[in-house]
Amino acid sequence: MSSARAMRAETLSTAAPTLEDVRGWPATVDVSQAATALGCSKSHLYELIRRGECPVRVLPLGGRQRVVTASLVRLLEGA
């Protein structure tokens, strides 16, 4: 694994990503990773998605939900 790829994998698995870290994430991330960036549990974020109250854009892909990173960045920036 290249060092850049290893750094990205490490960033995706850390507990408290910075806004700069989030900006470097792929176009979409799983709900668990987005919840970490938002400082909430994944079960809480899934509940917000289920109720239609999620503050970020979510794409249903098959049986999974993916959070749009650009939407997450906008929310974290306060825009």
Short mmCIF file of N, CA, C and O in Angstrom, two decimals:
data_model
loop_
_atom_site.label_atom_id
_atom_site.label_comp_id
_atom_site.label_asym_id
_atom_site.label_seq_id
_atom_site.Cartn_x
_atom_site.Cartn_y
_atom_site.Cartn_z
N MET A 1 0.85 -1.18 0.00
CA MET A 1 0.00 0.00 0.00
C MET A 1 0.89 1.23 0.00
O MET A 1 1.84 1.33 0.76
N SER A 2 0.56 2.20 -0.87
CA SER A 2 1.35 3.42 -0.93
C SER A 2 1.19 4.21 0.37
O SER A 2 0.23 4.03 1.11
N SER A 3 2.14 5.09 0.63
CA SER A 3 2.06 5.86 1.88
C SER A 3 0.85 6.79 1.88
O SER A 3 0.23 6.99 2.92
N ALA A 4 0.50 7.37 0.73
CA ALA A 4 -0.68 8.24 0.67
C ALA A 4 -1.94 7.43 0.94
O ALA A 4 -2.83 7.88 1.66
N ARG A 5 -1.99 6.25 0.37
CA ARG A 5 -3.16 5.39 0.59
C ARG A 5 -3.23 4.94 2.05
O ARG A 5 -4.30 4.87 2.64
N ALA A 6 -2.09 4.63 2.64
CA ALA A 6 -2.04 4.23 4.04
C ALA A 6 -2.50 5.38 4.93
O ALA A 6 -3.24 5.17 5.89
N MET A 7 -2.08 6.60 4.61
CA MET A 7 -2.50 7.76 5.40
C MET A 7 -4.01 7.97 5.29
O MET A 7 -4.66 8.27 6.27
N ARG A 8 -4.57 7.79 4.10
CA ARG A 8 -6.01 7.94 3.92
C ARG A 8 -6.75 6.89 4.72
O ARG A 8 -7.72 7.18 5.40
N ALA A 9 -6.29 5.64 4.69
CA ALA A 9 -6.93 4.57 5.46
C ALA A 9 -6.85 4.87 6.95
O ALA A 9 -7.81 4.67 7.69
N GLU A 10 -5.71 5.40 7.40
CA GLU A 10 -5.55 5.74 8.81
C GLU A 10 -6.49 6.88 9.18
O GLU A 10 -7.13 6.86 10.23
N THR A 11 -6.61 7.88 8.32
CA THR A 11 -7.49 9.01 8.57
C THR A 11 -8.94 8.55 8.68
O THR A 11 -9.68 9.01 9.53
N LEU A 12 -9.34 7.61 7.84
CA LEU A 12 -10.71 7.13 7.86
C LEU A 12 -11.03 6.33 9.11
O LEU A 12 -12.18 6.17 9.47
N SER A 13 -10.01 5.83 9.80
CA SER A 13 -10.29 4.99 10.96
C SER A 13 -10.03 5.70 12.29
O SER A 13 -10.21 5.11 13.34
N THR A 14 -9.59 6.95 12.27
CA THR A 14 -9.32 7.65 13.52
C THR A 14 -10.62 8.09 14.19
O THR A 14 -11.65 8.22 13.55
N ALA A 15 -10.56 8.36 15.47
CA ALA A 15 -11.76 8.67 16.24
C ALA A 15 -12.24 10.11 16.04
O ALA A 15 -13.42 10.36 16.08
N ALA A 16 -11.34 11.06 15.87
CA ALA A 16 -11.74 12.45 15.79
C ALA A 16 -11.09 13.13 14.59
O ALA A 16 -10.05 13.77 14.72
N PRO A 17 -11.69 13.02 13.41
CA PRO A 17 -11.09 13.64 12.23
C PRO A 17 -11.23 15.16 12.27
O PRO A 17 -12.19 15.69 12.82
N THR A 18 -10.26 15.82 11.71
CA THR A 18 -10.34 17.27 11.56
C THR A 18 -11.10 17.59 10.29
O THR A 18 -11.33 16.72 9.45
N LEU A 19 -11.47 18.85 10.12
CA LEU A 19 -12.15 19.26 8.90
C LEU A 19 -11.25 18.99 7.69
O LEU A 19 -11.72 18.55 6.65
N GLU A 20 -9.97 19.23 7.84
CA GLU A 20 -9.03 18.95 6.75
C GLU A 20 -9.02 17.46 6.41
O GLU A 20 -8.93 17.09 5.25
N ASP A 21 -9.06 16.61 7.43
CA ASP A 21 -9.14 15.16 7.20
C ASP A 21 -10.37 14.83 6.37
O ASP A 21 -10.29 14.11 5.37
N VAL A 22 -11.51 15.37 6.78
CA VAL A 22 -12.77 15.07 6.10
C VAL A 22 -12.72 15.54 4.65
O VAL A 22 -13.19 14.86 3.76
N ARG A 23 -12.11 16.69 4.42
CA ARG A 23 -11.98 17.18 3.03
C ARG A 23 -11.20 16.20 2.15
O ARG A 23 -11.41 16.18 0.95
N GLY A 24 -10.32 15.41 2.74
CA GLY A 24 -9.53 14.45 1.98
C GLY A 24 -10.19 13.10 1.81
O GLY A 24 -9.63 12.22 1.15
N TRP A 25 -11.37 12.91 2.39
CA TRP A 25 -12.06 11.63 2.27
C TRP A 25 -12.61 11.43 0.86
O TRP A 25 -12.77 12.39 0.10
N PRO A 26 -12.93 10.18 0.50
CA PRO A 26 -13.55 9.90 -0.81
C PRO A 26 -14.88 10.63 -0.95
O PRO A 26 -15.41 11.19 0.03
N ALA A 27 -15.46 10.59 -2.14
CA ALA A 27 -16.71 11.32 -2.42
C ALA A 27 -17.85 10.91 -1.50
O ALA A 27 -18.69 11.75 -1.16
N THR A 28 -17.90 9.66 -1.11
CA THR A 28 -18.91 9.20 -0.15
C THR A 28 -18.23 8.36 0.92
O THR A 28 -17.19 7.75 0.67
N VAL A 29 -18.82 8.35 2.10
CA VAL A 29 -18.31 7.54 3.21
C VAL A 29 -19.48 6.81 3.85
O VAL A 29 -20.65 7.18 3.64
N ASP A 30 -19.17 5.79 4.63
CA ASP A 30 -20.25 5.07 5.29
C ASP A 30 -20.80 5.88 6.47
O ASP A 30 -20.20 6.86 6.91
N VAL A 31 -21.94 5.47 6.93
CA VAL A 31 -22.63 6.21 8.01
C VAL A 31 -21.78 6.24 9.27
O VAL A 31 -21.73 7.26 9.96
N SER A 32 -21.10 5.16 9.56
CA SER A 32 -20.27 5.10 10.76
C SER A 32 -19.18 6.17 10.72
O SER A 32 -18.94 6.87 11.72
N GLN A 33 -18.52 6.33 9.58
CA GLN A 33 -17.46 7.32 9.45
C GLN A 33 -18.03 8.74 9.55
O GLN A 33 -17.45 9.60 10.20
N ALA A 34 -19.15 8.97 8.90
CA ALA A 34 -19.79 10.29 8.97
C ALA A 34 -20.20 10.62 10.40
O ALA A 34 -20.02 11.75 10.86
N ALA A 35 -20.71 9.63 11.11
CA ALA A 35 -21.11 9.84 12.50
C ALA A 35 -19.91 10.25 13.35
O ALA A 35 -20.02 11.13 14.21
N THR A 36 -18.78 9.63 13.10
CA THR A 36 -17.56 9.99 13.83
C THR A 36 -17.21 11.46 13.60
O THR A 36 -16.90 12.19 14.53
N ALA A 37 -17.30 11.91 12.35
CA ALA A 37 -16.99 13.30 12.03
C ALA A 37 -17.99 14.26 12.68
O ALA A 37 -17.62 15.36 13.07
N LEU A 38 -19.23 13.81 12.81
CA LEU A 38 -20.27 14.66 13.40
C LEU A 38 -20.30 14.58 14.92
O LEU A 38 -21.00 15.36 15.57
N GLY A 39 -19.58 13.64 15.47
CA GLY A 39 -19.54 13.51 16.93
C GLY A 39 -20.78 12.86 17.50
O GLY A 39 -21.19 13.17 18.63
N CYS A 40 -21.40 11.97 16.74
CA CYS A 40 -22.57 11.25 17.23
C CYS A 40 -22.39 9.76 16.97
O CYS A 40 -21.45 9.36 16.29
N SER A 41 -23.28 8.96 17.49
CA SER A 41 -23.19 7.52 17.26
C SER A 41 -23.77 7.18 15.90
O SER A 41 -24.60 7.92 15.36
N LYS A 42 -23.34 6.05 15.35
CA LYS A 42 -23.88 5.66 14.06
C LYS A 42 -25.36 5.31 14.18
O LYS A 42 -26.14 5.58 13.26
N SER A 43 -25.78 4.77 15.33
CA SER A 43 -27.20 4.45 15.50
C SER A 43 -28.05 5.72 15.49
O SER A 43 -29.15 5.74 14.94
N HIS A 44 -27.53 6.79 16.09
CA HIS A 44 -28.25 8.06 16.07
C HIS A 44 -28.36 8.60 14.64
O HIS A 44 -29.43 9.06 14.22
N LEU A 45 -27.26 8.53 13.90
CA LEU A 45 -27.29 9.03 12.52
C LEU A 45 -28.22 8.18 11.66
O LEU A 45 -28.97 8.72 10.84
N TYR A 46 -28.22 6.86 11.85
CA TYR A 46 -29.17 6.00 11.12
C TYR A 46 -30.61 6.38 11.47
O TYR A 46 -31.48 6.38 10.59
N GLU A 47 -30.86 6.71 12.72
CA GLU A 47 -32.21 7.12 13.12
C GLU A 47 -32.61 8.42 12.44
O GLU A 47 -33.74 8.57 11.97
N LEU A 48 -31.69 9.38 12.37
CA LEU A 48 -31.98 10.64 11.66
C LEU A 48 -32.27 10.37 10.19
O LEU A 48 -33.18 10.97 9.61
N ILE A 49 -31.52 9.47 9.59
CA ILE A 49 -31.75 9.11 8.18
C ILE A 49 -33.13 8.50 8.03
O ILE A 49 -33.90 8.88 7.14
N ARG A 50 -33.47 7.57 8.92
CA ARG A 50 -34.76 6.88 8.85
C ARG A 50 -35.92 7.87 8.96
O ARG A 50 -36.93 7.75 8.27
N ARG A 51 -35.76 8.89 9.84
CA ARG A 51 -36.82 9.88 10.04
C ARG A 51 -36.82 10.99 8.99
O ARG A 51 -37.69 11.87 9.01
N GLY A 52 -35.83 10.98 8.10
CA GLY A 52 -35.75 12.03 7.09
C GLY A 52 -35.23 13.34 7.65
O GLY A 52 -35.48 14.40 7.09
N GLU A 53 -34.49 13.27 8.76
CA GLU A 53 -33.98 14.47 9.43
C GLU A 53 -32.46 14.58 9.40
O GLU A 53 -31.89 15.38 10.15
N CYS A 54 -31.83 13.82 8.56
CA CYS A 54 -30.37 13.82 8.50
C CYS A 54 -29.86 15.16 7.96
O CYS A 54 -30.36 15.65 6.95
N PRO A 55 -28.89 15.78 8.63
CA PRO A 55 -28.40 17.09 8.20
C PRO A 55 -27.45 17.04 7.01
O PRO A 55 -27.00 18.09 6.54
N VAL A 56 -27.13 15.85 6.53
CA VAL A 56 -26.24 15.70 5.38
C VAL A 56 -26.92 14.85 4.32
O VAL A 56 -27.85 14.09 4.61
N ARG A 57 -26.45 14.97 3.09
CA ARG A 57 -27.03 14.21 1.98
C ARG A 57 -26.60 12.75 2.08
O ARG A 57 -25.42 12.45 2.27
N VAL A 58 -27.57 11.86 1.94
CA VAL A 58 -27.33 10.43 2.03
C VAL A 58 -27.83 9.77 0.76
O VAL A 58 -28.92 10.05 0.28
N LEU A 59 -27.00 8.87 0.21
CA LEU A 59 -27.37 8.13 -0.98
C LEU A 59 -27.65 6.68 -0.62
O LEU A 59 -26.78 6.01 -0.06
N PRO A 60 -28.84 6.19 -0.94
CA PRO A 60 -29.11 4.77 -0.72
C PRO A 60 -28.51 3.98 -1.90
O PRO A 60 -28.85 4.22 -3.05
N LEU A 61 -27.59 3.10 -1.61
CA LEU A 61 -26.95 2.29 -2.65
C LEU A 61 -27.12 0.83 -2.29
O LEU A 61 -26.46 0.32 -1.38
N GLY A 62 -28.03 0.17 -2.98
CA GLY A 62 -28.36 -1.19 -2.62
C GLY A 62 -29.00 -1.18 -1.25
O GLY A 62 -29.90 -0.41 -0.98
N GLY A 63 -28.51 -2.01 -0.35
CA GLY A 63 -29.03 -2.03 1.00
C GLY A 63 -28.25 -1.15 1.95
O GLY A 63 -28.45 -1.18 3.16
N ARG A 64 -27.35 -0.35 1.42
CA ARG A 64 -26.48 0.49 2.25
C ARG A 64 -26.78 1.97 2.06
O ARG A 64 -27.36 2.37 1.07
N GLN A 65 -26.34 2.74 3.02
CA GLN A 65 -26.46 4.20 2.96
C GLN A 65 -25.05 4.77 2.88
O GLN A 65 -24.17 4.35 3.62
N ARG A 66 -24.84 5.73 1.99
CA ARG A 66 -23.54 6.41 1.89
C ARG A 66 -23.77 7.90 2.07
O ARG A 66 -24.71 8.48 1.52
N VAL A 67 -22.91 8.53 2.86
CA VAL A 67 -23.01 9.96 3.11
C VAL A 67 -22.11 10.69 2.13
O VAL A 67 -20.95 10.32 1.93
N VAL A 68 -22.65 11.74 1.51
CA VAL A 68 -21.89 12.54 0.54
C VAL A 68 -20.92 13.43 1.32
O VAL A 68 -21.35 14.26 2.14
N THR A 69 -19.64 13.25 1.06
CA THR A 69 -18.61 13.96 1.82
C THR A 69 -18.72 15.48 1.65
O THR A 69 -18.56 16.22 2.62
N ALA A 70 -19.02 15.95 0.46
CA ALA A 70 -19.15 17.40 0.23
C ALA A 70 -20.23 18.00 1.14
O ALA A 70 -20.09 19.09 1.67
N SER A 71 -21.32 17.25 1.32
CA SER A 71 -22.40 17.70 2.19
C SER A 71 -21.94 17.74 3.64
O SER A 71 -22.26 18.67 4.39
N LEU A 72 -21.16 16.76 4.02
CA LEU A 72 -20.60 16.70 5.37
C LEU A 72 -19.66 17.87 5.62
O LEU A 72 -19.72 18.54 6.65
N VAL A 73 -18.82 18.17 4.63
CA VAL A 73 -17.88 19.30 4.75
C VAL A 73 -18.65 20.60 4.89
O VAL A 73 -18.33 21.43 5.76
N ARG A 74 -19.68 20.81 4.08
CA ARG A 74 -20.48 22.04 4.17
C ARG A 74 -21.09 22.20 5.56
O ARG A 74 -21.07 23.29 6.14
N LEU A 75 -21.60 21.11 6.11
CA LEU A 75 -22.21 21.18 7.44
C LEU A 75 -21.14 21.53 8.48
O LEU A 75 -21.36 22.39 9.34
N LEU A 76 -20.00 20.88 8.41
CA LEU A 76 -18.93 21.13 9.39
C LEU A 76 -18.35 22.54 9.27
O LEU A 76 -17.88 23.10 10.25
N GLU A 77 -18.40 23.10 8.08
CA GLU A 77 -17.92 24.48 7.88
C GLU A 77 -18.94 25.50 8.38
O GLU A 77 -18.61 26.68 8.52
N GLY A 78 -20.15 25.04 8.63
CA GLY A 78 -21.20 25.96 9.08
C GLY A 78 -21.83 26.73 7.96
O GLY A 78 -22.48 27.74 8.18
N ALA A 79 -21.64 26.24 6.73
CA ALA A 79 -22.20 26.94 5.56
C ALA A 79 -23.61 26.52 5.29
O ALA A 79 -24.10 25.54 5.69
#
